[in-house]
Amino acid sequence: MTSKWPIPRPTEHAAIRACERSPRPIPSVPAILADLITANRTGDRHGVNLCAHKVARVGGEVGE
């Protein structure tokens, strides 16, 4: 018995091709900052980190 590794998954390749065809819209900085404030108020440190990185990618600056 021969095995193929990794197991080919056609749905995974189709999903990757679909993502490559359509660019994702970049959210606005005020929307991200509102999410950042909400995450901070709820004590979600992982959410704060994610929102801060999103703002930095869009082009804003986030201080510590």
Coordinates of C-alpha atoms in Angstrom, one line a residue:
M1 CA 0.0 0.0 0.0
T2 CA 1.4 3.3 -1.0
S3 CA 0.6 6.5 0.7
K4 CA 0.6 10.1 -0.5
W5 CA 1.7 12.7 2.0
P6 CA 0.4 15.3 2.3
I7 CA -3.1 14.2 1.4
P8 CA -4.3 16.5 -1.5
R9 CA -7.4 18.5 -0.5
P10 CA -9.0 20.1 -3.6
T11 CA -11.2 22.3 -1.5
E12 CA -8.2 23.9 0.2
H13 CA -6.6 24.7 -3.2
A14 CA -9.9 26.1 -4.4
A15 CA -10.2 28.4 -1.4
I16 CA -6.6 29.7 -1.8
R17 CA -7.2 30.4 -5.5
A18 CA -10.5 32.2 -4.6
C19 CA -8.6 34.4 -2.1
E20 CA -6.0 35.3 -4.6
R21 CA -8.6 36.4 -7.2
S22 CA -10.3 39.0 -5.0
P23 CA -8.4 41.4 -2.8
R24 CA -9.8 41.9 0.7
P25 CA -11.0 45.4 1.6
I26 CA -8.9 47.3 4.2
P27 CA -11.1 48.4 7.1
S28 CA -11.0 52.1 8.1
V29 CA -8.8 53.2 11.0
P30 CA -11.7 54.6 13.0
A31 CA -13.5 51.2 12.8
I32 CA -10.4 49.4 13.9
L33 CA -9.8 51.8 16.8
A34 CA -13.4 51.3 17.9
D35 CA -12.7 47.6 18.1
L36 CA -9.5 48.3 19.9
I37 CA -11.3 50.3 22.5
T38 CA -13.9 47.6 22.9
A39 CA -11.3 44.9 23.3
N40 CA -9.5 47.0 25.9
R41 CA -12.6 47.6 27.9
T42 CA -13.5 43.9 28.0
G43 CA -10.0 42.9 28.9
D44 CA -9.3 41.0 25.7
R45 CA -5.5 41.3 25.4
H46 CA -5.3 39.2 22.3
G47 CA -8.0 41.3 20.6
V48 CA -6.1 44.5 21.6
N49 CA -2.9 43.1 20.1
L50 CA -4.7 42.1 16.8
C51 CA -6.4 45.5 16.5
A52 CA -3.1 47.3 17.2
H53 CA -1.4 45.3 14.5
K54 CA -4.2 46.0 12.0
V55 CA -3.9 49.8 12.6
A56 CA -0.1 49.6 12.1
R57 CA -0.6 47.7 8.8
V58 CA -3.1 50.3 7.5
G59 CA -0.6 53.0 8.2
G60 CA -1.4 54.5 11.5
E61 CA 0.8 54.5 14.5
V62 CA 0.0 52.8 17.8
G63 CA 1.9 53.7 21.0
E64 CA 2.4 51.4 24.0

